């Protein structure tokens, strides 16, 4: 679980596509999401976009909130009044809000949020901004360039593209976040098989053709 050459090559390829320094692969998109939540500690809080993917919503509401001692609130990041009531000044928050979770465009309603605007909110309270970039894929959008700290993908969808693999990734430019994600990947063990990494790497090679075709 500590390392595998096929997995390492796939991670390097996705990092290049996402214009990230680092990429860590997981056995599903949901496992990548949960690895990012593992960056937080008991007593902290997540502020998530309200229109988040159903599986992420269920994980936040039914597992993280009741079982991990991490609070989760949901907000429409385009609603400035709601955001200001949910996100206090950094003095009031005192590091409690550890993670802003954004998905843009959302699955399945395709709602789009300004990543740069939300990244400024994250900086204000000292939170990590994670963006689920599954629906644009790295071909159309690279959230790290717009202020995100972590980008998550369900590789199951566009990156693999052949409906024969379940996998996920988390990408970052931050060496500290990368070390923690690598530690969680190894310690929790939700790793993809070498063969799945081989298949997903094969899929990645046609991402540009498939995204052009699906955007037509
Ligand atoms: C499918 C999906 C996930 C979960 O990925 P799995 O690989 O199915 O665990 C997370 N976010 C989005 C936006 C998705 O579409």
XYZ file of C-alpha atoms and ligand atoms in Angstrom, residues 27-33 52-56 101 103 105-107 132-135 152-157 165-168, ligand 1:
46
model
C -10.121 3.484 -4.484
C -13.100 5.779 -5.263
C -14.050 9.428 -5.492
C -15.779 8.995 -2.142
C -12.539 7.658 -0.605
C -10.698 10.742 -1.939
C -13.378 12.959 -0.341
C -23.160 19.055 -3.276
C -23.177 15.589 -4.929
C -25.660 13.213 -3.229
C -23.020 10.748 -2.049
C -20.933 13.559 -0.516
C -16.079 22.199 0.243
C -18.253 21.404 -6.188
C -20.188 22.501 -11.743
C -22.397 20.411 -9.472
C -23.621 16.909 -10.224
C -14.677 18.617 -6.508
C -13.774 19.064 -10.180
C -15.291 15.779 -11.385
C -17.743 17.295 -13.845
C -10.840 16.044 -5.871
C -12.035 13.874 -8.758
C -14.204 10.840 -9.060
C -11.951 9.118 -11.611
C -14.918 6.751 -12.084
C -16.450 9.429 -14.329
C -13.161 1.414 -13.022
C -14.106 2.979 -9.676
C -11.362 5.333 -8.495
C -10.634 8.792 -7.118
C -19.469 10.171 -8.660
C -19.082 11.374 -7.942
C -18.421 11.301 -6.690
C -18.138 9.975 -5.996
O -17.261 9.194 -6.739
P -17.218 7.595 -6.662
O -16.013 7.266 -7.499
O -18.496 7.075 -7.228
O -17.039 7.237 -5.215
C -18.030 12.482 -6.075
N -18.302 13.680 -6.633
C -18.939 13.791 -7.823
C -19.209 15.153 -8.373
C -19.358 12.657 -8.516
O -19.999 12.798 -9.680
